[in-house]
PDB file of C-alpha atoms in Angstrom:
ATOM      1  CA  MET A   1      82.374 106.326  92.150  1.00  0.00           C
ATOM      2  CA  ASN A   2      81.289 103.973  89.197  1.00  0.00           C
ATOM      3  CA  ASN A   3      78.731 101.162  88.794  1.00  0.00           C
ATOM      4  CA  SER A   4      81.301  98.532  89.460  1.00  0.00           C
ATOM      5  CA  ASN A   5      81.316  99.611  93.250  1.00  0.00           C
ATOM      6  CA  TYR A   6      77.658  98.793  93.419  1.00  0.00           C
ATOM      7  CA  PHE A   7      78.093  95.357  91.863  1.00  0.00           C
ATOM      8  CA  LEU A   8      81.268  94.923  94.294  1.00  0.00           C
ATOM      9  CA  GLY A   9      79.041  95.918  97.312  1.00  0.00           C
ATOM     10  CA  ILE A  10      76.188  93.897  96.440  1.00  0.00           C
ATOM     11  CA  MET A  11      78.317  90.653  95.724  1.00  0.00           C
ATOM     12  CA  THR A  12      80.262  91.101  98.940  1.00  0.00           C
ATOM     13  CA  ALA A  13      76.993  91.064 100.770  1.00  0.00           C
ATOM     14  CA  ILE A  14      75.810  88.153  98.739  1.00  0.00           C
ATOM     15  CA  VAL A  15      78.965  86.240  99.705  1.00  0.00           C
ATOM     16  CA  GLY A  16      78.501  87.159 103.527  1.00  0.00           C
ATOM     17  CA  LEU A  17      74.977  86.004 103.386  1.00  0.00           C
ATOM     18  CA  MET A  18      76.049  82.622 101.949  1.00  0.00           C
ATOM     19  CA  MET A  19      78.645  82.427 104.638  1.00  0.00           C
ATOM     20  CA  LEU A  20      75.911  83.015 107.418  1.00  0.00           C
ATOM     21  CA  LEU A  21      73.305  80.446 105.781  1.00  0.00           C
ATOM     22  CA  ALA A  22      75.643  77.797 104.414  1.00  0.00           C
ATOM     23  CA  ALA A  23      78.828  77.710 106.634  1.00  0.00           C
ATOM     24  CA  GLU A  24      79.609  74.187 105.753  1.00  0.00           C
ATOM     25  CA  SER A  25      79.311  74.847 101.918  1.00  0.00           C
ATOM     26  CA  MET A  26      81.592  77.723 102.354  1.00  0.00           C
ATOM     27  CA  VAL A  27      84.164  75.474 103.900  1.00  0.00           C
ATOM     28  CA  GLN A  28      84.126  73.352 100.943  1.00  0.00           C
ATOM     29  CA  ILE A  29      84.491  76.280  98.407  1.00  0.00           C
ATOM     30  CA  LEU A  30      87.267  77.549 100.784  1.00  0.00           C
ATOM     31  CA  VAL A  31      89.052  74.336 100.281  1.00  0.00           C
ATOM     32  CA  ILE A  32      89.053  74.518  96.598  1.00  0.00           C
ATOM     33  CA  VAL A  33      89.956  78.182  96.421  1.00  0.00           C
ATOM     34  CA  LEU A  34      92.874  77.415  98.765  1.00  0.00           C
ATOM     35  CA  GLY A  35      93.934  74.541  96.476  1.00  0.00           C
ATOM     36  CA  ILE A  36      93.956  76.914  93.451  1.00  0.00           C
ATOM     37  CA  SER A  37      95.843  79.614  95.440  1.00  0.00           C
ATOM     38  CA  ALA A  38      98.417  76.972  96.247  1.00  0.00           C
ATOM     39  CA  ILE A  39      98.930  76.208  92.809  1.00  0.00           C
ATOM     40  CA  LEU A  40      99.287  79.630  91.634  1.00  0.00           C
ATOM     41  CA  ASN A  41     101.721  80.337  94.504  1.00  0.00           C
ATOM     42  CA  ALA A  42     103.822  77.310  93.531  1.00  0.00           C
ATOM     43  CA  GLY A  43     103.878  78.732  90.003  1.00  0.00           C
ATOM     44  CA  PHE A  44     104.976  82.101  91.257  1.00  0.00           C
ATOM     45  CA  ILE A  45     107.688  80.510  93.347  1.00  0.00           C
ATOM     46  CA  LEU A  46     109.109  78.534  90.278  1.00  0.00           C
ATOM     47  CA  ALA A  47     108.779  81.545  87.906  1.00  0.00           C
ATOM     48  CA  ALA A  48     109.794  84.616  89.979  1.00  0.00           C
ATOM     49  CA  VAL A  49     111.523  83.509  93.122  1.00  0.00           C
ATOM     50  CA  ALA A  50     113.707  80.700  92.353  1.00  0.00           C
ATOM     51  CA  PRO A  51     115.798  82.635  89.701  1.00  0.00           C
ATOM     52  CA  LEU A  52     116.585  85.361  92.213  1.00  0.00           C
ATOM     53  CA  SER A  53     119.581  83.267  93.630  1.00  0.00           C
ATOM     54  CA  VAL A  54     122.296  81.175  92.307  1.00  0.00           C
ATOM     55  CA  ASP A  55     122.617  79.268  95.520  1.00  0.00           C
ATOM     56  CA  LYS A  56     121.677  75.589  94.679  1.00  0.00           C
ATOM     57  CA  THR A  57     120.202  74.950  98.383  1.00  0.00           C
ATOM     58  CA  PHE A  58     117.841  78.002  97.763  1.00  0.00           C
ATOM     59  CA  LYS A  59     116.828  76.558  94.396  1.00  0.00           C
ATOM     60  CA  THR A  60     116.229  73.232  95.992  1.00  0.00           C
ATOM     61  CA  GLU A  61     114.085  74.873  98.815  1.00  0.00           C
ATOM     62  CA  CYS A  62     112.167  76.803  96.147  1.00  0.00           C
ATOM     63  CA  PHE A  63     111.469  73.540  94.240  1.00  0.00           C
ATOM     64  CA  ILE A  64     110.474  71.580  97.148  1.00  0.00           C
ATOM     65  CA  ARG A  65     107.942  74.343  98.422  1.00  0.00           C
ATOM     66  CA  ALA A  66     106.640  74.517  94.826  1.00  0.00           C
ATOM     67  CA  ALA A  67     106.287  70.801  94.252  1.00  0.00           C
ATOM     68  CA  VAL A  68     104.445  70.356  97.659  1.00  0.00           C
ATOM     69  CA  GLY A  69     102.325  73.406  96.787  1.00  0.00           C
ATOM     70  CA  ILE A  70     101.234  71.964  93.465  1.00  0.00           C
ATOM     71  CA  ILE A  71     100.443  68.478  95.055  1.00  0.00           C
ATOM     72  CA  VAL A  72      98.319  69.898  97.927  1.00  0.00           C
ATOM     73  CA  GLY A  73      96.574  72.147  95.558  1.00  0.00           C
ATOM     74  CA  LEU A  74      95.719  69.573  93.010  1.00  0.00           C
ATOM     75  CA  VAL A  75      94.621  67.372  96.035  1.00  0.00           C
ATOM     76  CA  CYS A  76      92.363  70.122  97.315  1.00  0.00           C
ATOM     77  CA  VAL A  77      90.863  70.679  93.981  1.00  0.00           C
ATOM     78  CA  VAL A  78      90.352  67.300  92.659  1.00  0.00           C
ATOM     79  CA  ILE A  79      89.478  65.075  95.771  1.00  0.00           C
ATOM     80  CA  PRO A  80      86.490  67.209  96.895  1.00  0.00           C
ATOM     81  CA  ILE A  81      84.941  66.607  93.420  1.00  0.00           C
ATOM     82  CA  ARG A  82      85.213  62.707  93.911  1.00  0.00           C
ATOM     83  CA  VAL A  83      84.501  62.032  97.640  1.00  0.00           C
ATOM     84  CA  ALA A  84      81.966  62.815 100.238  1.00  0.00           C
ATOM     85  CA  GLU A  85      81.976  64.986 103.504  1.00  0.00           C
ATOM     86  CA  PHE A  86      84.903  63.033 105.246  1.00  0.00           C
ATOM     87  CA  ALA A  87      87.321  64.512 102.597  1.00  0.00           C
ATOM     88  CA  TRP A  88      86.425  68.054 103.543  1.00  0.00           C
ATOM     89  CA  GLN A  89      87.643  67.786 107.094  1.00  0.00           C
ATOM     90  CA  THR A  90      90.651  65.812 106.053  1.00  0.00           C
ATOM     91  CA  LEU A  91      91.559  68.374 103.360  1.00  0.00           C
ATOM     92  CA  VAL A  92      91.066  71.183 105.677  1.00  0.00           C
ATOM     93  CA  TYR A  93      93.710  69.609 108.077  1.00  0.00           C
ATOM     94  CA  VAL A  94      96.120  68.611 105.185  1.00  0.00           C
ATOM     95  CA  PHE A  95      96.024  72.187 103.980  1.00  0.00           C
ATOM     96  CA  ALA A  96      96.635  73.548 107.601  1.00  0.00           C
ATOM     97  CA  VAL A  97      99.759  71.354 107.838  1.00  0.00           C
ATOM     98  CA  TYR A  98     100.827  72.418 104.531  1.00  0.00           C
ATOM     99  CA  SER A  99     100.319  76.117 105.453  1.00  0.00           C
ATOM    100  CA  LEU A 100     102.649  75.493 108.596  1.00  0.00           C
ATOM    101  CA  LEU A 101     105.330  73.639 106.612  1.00  0.00           C
ATOM    102  CA  ALA A 102     105.186  76.185 103.763  1.00  0.00           C
ATOM    103  CA  ALA A 103     105.823  78.878 106.428  1.00  0.00           C
ATOM    104  CA  LEU A 104     108.652  76.904 107.955  1.00  0.00           C
ATOM    105  CA  VAL A 105     110.349  76.398 104.335  1.00  0.00           C
ATOM    106  CA  GLU A 106     109.684  80.083 103.555  1.00  0.00           C
ATOM    107  CA  ILE A 107     111.731  81.265 106.512  1.00  0.00           C
ATOM    108  CA  PRO A 108     115.340  79.940 104.950  1.00  0.00           C
ATOM    109  CA  ILE A 109     114.185  81.453 101.576  1.00  0.00           C
ATOM    110  CA  ALA A 110     113.497  84.659 103.052  1.00  0.00           C
ATOM    111  CA  LEU A 111     116.842  84.643 104.983  1.00  0.00           C
ATOM    112  CA  THR A 112     118.657  83.893 101.793  1.00  0.00           C
ATOM    113  CA  LEU A 113     116.943  86.597  99.839  1.00  0.00           C
ATOM    114  CA  HIS A 114     117.576  89.111 102.604  1.00  0.00           C
ATOM    115  CA  LYS A 115     121.497  88.010 102.804  1.00  0.00           C
ATOM    116  CA  ASP A 116     121.404  88.693  98.867  1.00  0.00           C
ATOM    117  CA  GLY A 117     119.992  92.157  99.300  1.00  0.00           C
ATOM    118  CA  PHE A 118     116.563  91.567  98.318  1.00  0.00           C
ATOM    119  CA  PRO A 119     113.461  93.146 100.114  1.00  0.00           C
ATOM    120  CA  VAL A 120     111.763  90.484 102.207  1.00  0.00           C
ATOM    121  CA  LYS A 121     108.838  92.215 103.671  1.00  0.00           C
ATOM    122  CA  ARG A 122     106.321  90.390 101.418  1.00  0.00           C
ATOM    123  CA  TYR A 123     107.912  87.030 102.519  1.00  0.00           C
ATOM    124  CA  ALA A 124     107.588  88.018 106.196  1.00  0.00           C
ATOM    125  CA  ILE A 125     104.062  88.800 105.508  1.00  0.00           C
ATOM    126  CA  GLU A 126     103.400  85.594 103.782  1.00  0.00           C
ATOM    127  CA  ILE A 127     104.946  83.638 106.605  1.00  0.00           C
ATOM    128  CA  ALA A 128     102.807  85.186 109.240  1.00  0.00           C
ATOM    129  CA  ALA A 129      99.728  84.787 107.043  1.00  0.00           C
ATOM    130  CA  SER A 130     100.422  81.091 106.463  1.00  0.00           C
ATOM    131  CA  ILE A 131     100.765  80.525 110.250  1.00  0.00           C
ATOM    132  CA  ALA A 132      97.428  82.550 110.834  1.00  0.00           C
ATOM    133  CA  LEU A 133      95.662  80.512 108.080  1.00  0.00           C
ATOM    134  CA  ALA A 134      96.852  77.218 109.593  1.00  0.00           C
ATOM    135  CA  VAL A 135      95.572  77.991 113.043  1.00  0.00           C
ATOM    136  CA  ILE A 136      92.269  79.176 111.440  1.00  0.00           C
ATOM    137  CA  LEU A 137      92.124  76.036 109.449  1.00  0.00           C
ATOM    138  CA  PHE A 138      92.616  73.724 112.372  1.00  0.00           C
ATOM    139  CA  LEU A 139      89.636  75.402 114.021  1.00  0.00           C
ATOM    140  CA  LEU A 140      87.410  75.259 110.970  1.00  0.00           C
ATOM    141  CA  PRO A 141      86.066  71.622 111.451  1.00  0.00           C
ATOM    142  CA  SER A 142      84.781  72.339 114.892  1.00  0.00           C
ATOM    143  CA  THR A 143      81.787  74.312 115.874  1.00  0.00           C
ATOM    144  CA  PHE A 144      83.980  77.207 116.538  1.00  0.00           C
ATOM    145  CA  GLY A 145      85.174  77.283 113.060  1.00  0.00           C
ATOM    146  CA  PHE A 146      81.610  77.491 111.753  1.00  0.00           C
ATOM    147  CA  THR A 147      81.081  80.313 114.100  1.00  0.00           C
ATOM    148  CA  ILE A 148      84.131  82.096 112.644  1.00  0.00           C
ATOM    149  CA  ILE A 149      82.633  81.602 109.144  1.00  0.00           C
ATOM    150  CA  ARG A 150      79.405  82.908 110.243  1.00  0.00           C
ATOM    151  CA  ILE A 151      80.954  86.069 111.767  1.00  0.00           C
ATOM    152  CA  GLY A 152      82.998  86.647 108.799  1.00  0.00           C
ATOM    153  CA  GLY A 153      79.715  86.386 106.774  1.00  0.00           C
ATOM    154  CA  ALA A 154      78.144  88.934 108.981  1.00  0.00           C
ATOM    155  CA  VAL A 155      81.239  91.256 108.568  1.00  0.00           C
ATOM    156  CA  LEU A 156      81.065  90.872 104.725  1.00  0.00           C
ATOM    157  CA  ILE A 157      77.358  91.664 104.756  1.00  0.00           C
ATOM    158  CA  GLY A 158      78.227  95.061 106.525  1.00  0.00           C
ATOM    159  CA  VAL A 159      81.130  95.670 104.178  1.00  0.00           C
ATOM    160  CA  GLY A 160      78.993  95.055 101.147  1.00  0.00           C
ATOM    161  CA  ALA A 161      76.126  97.196 102.531  1.00  0.00           C
ATOM    162  CA  GLY A 162      78.759  99.963 103.373  1.00  0.00           C
ATOM    163  CA  THR A 163      80.313  99.840  99.903  1.00  0.00           C
ATOM    164  CA  THR A 164      76.878 100.033  98.108  1.00  0.00           C
ATOM    165  CA  ILE A 165      75.747 102.888 100.286  1.00  0.00           C
ATOM    166  CA  LEU A 166      79.175 104.815  99.752  1.00  0.00           C
ATOM    167  CA  ALA A 167      78.920 104.204  95.930  1.00  0.00           C
ATOM    168  CA  TRP A 168      75.379 105.654  96.130  1.00  0.00           C
ATOM    169  CA  LYS A 169      76.304 108.603  98.184  1.00  0.00           C
ATOM    170  CA  ASN A 170      79.249 109.526  96.107  1.00  0.00           C
ATOM    171  CA  ARG A 171      77.734 109.002  92.700  1.00  0.00           C
ATOM    172  CA  ASP A 172      77.981 111.496  89.892  1.00  0.00           C
ATOM    173  CA  ILE A 173      74.673 113.761  89.603  1.00  0.00           C
ATOM    174  CA  ILE A 174      73.770 114.549  86.020  1.00  0.00           C
ATOM    175  CA  ALA A 175      71.793 117.726  85.435  1.00  0.00           C
ATOM    176  CA  ASP A 176      71.062 119.059  82.013  1.00  0.00           C
ATOM    177  CA  ASP A 177      73.518 116.896  80.323  1.00  0.00           C
ATOM    178  CA  ALA A 178      76.468 118.071  82.621  1.00  0.00           C
ATOM    179  CA  ILE A 179      78.064 115.958  85.190  1.00  0.00           C
ATOM    180  CA  VAL A 180      78.159 117.796  88.674  1.00  0.00           C
ATOM    181  CA  ARG A 181      80.489 116.129  91.326  1.00  0.00           C
ATOM    182  CA  ASP A 182      79.251 116.323  94.760  1.00  0.00           C
ATOM    183  CA  GLU A 183      82.393 117.255  96.780  1.00  0.00           C
TER     184      GLU A 183
END
């Protein structure tokens, strides 16, 4: 393993520790990250998915999904910088509703792609992930949601520690200017 695995393990553990100690701040960061991901996903749909079919309805569905993604993404990125705590809970709910609606709009898109002979496994996973994300986001503003964040933090600390230990255990051993791999 190389030195980047040490860095990855340590950074994962630090993020986990931050999730344990500052769950509310992590929700705020999560909202901004989800906003950025919604904008990137919208760009992907416009650039890569919409050209896959000549069906006008399909293109309209893709455009609507992308436009809503860009709008919600911009709201999730811009508004938290401007307003207080009330916005965080509101934005979490807005993004949860967006995730559900995006999953519902994605279903006919996936069906059209399947009908045209394209593989749709990625879209089925995206639909399921959007629904799961919406459920989690609806729970986040409650006390239970912060418990989920803290549990995720503990898991990330464990994963980070495990990655660092594996990187150390599988490191190259240098003896007399020769690299000996421990196998």
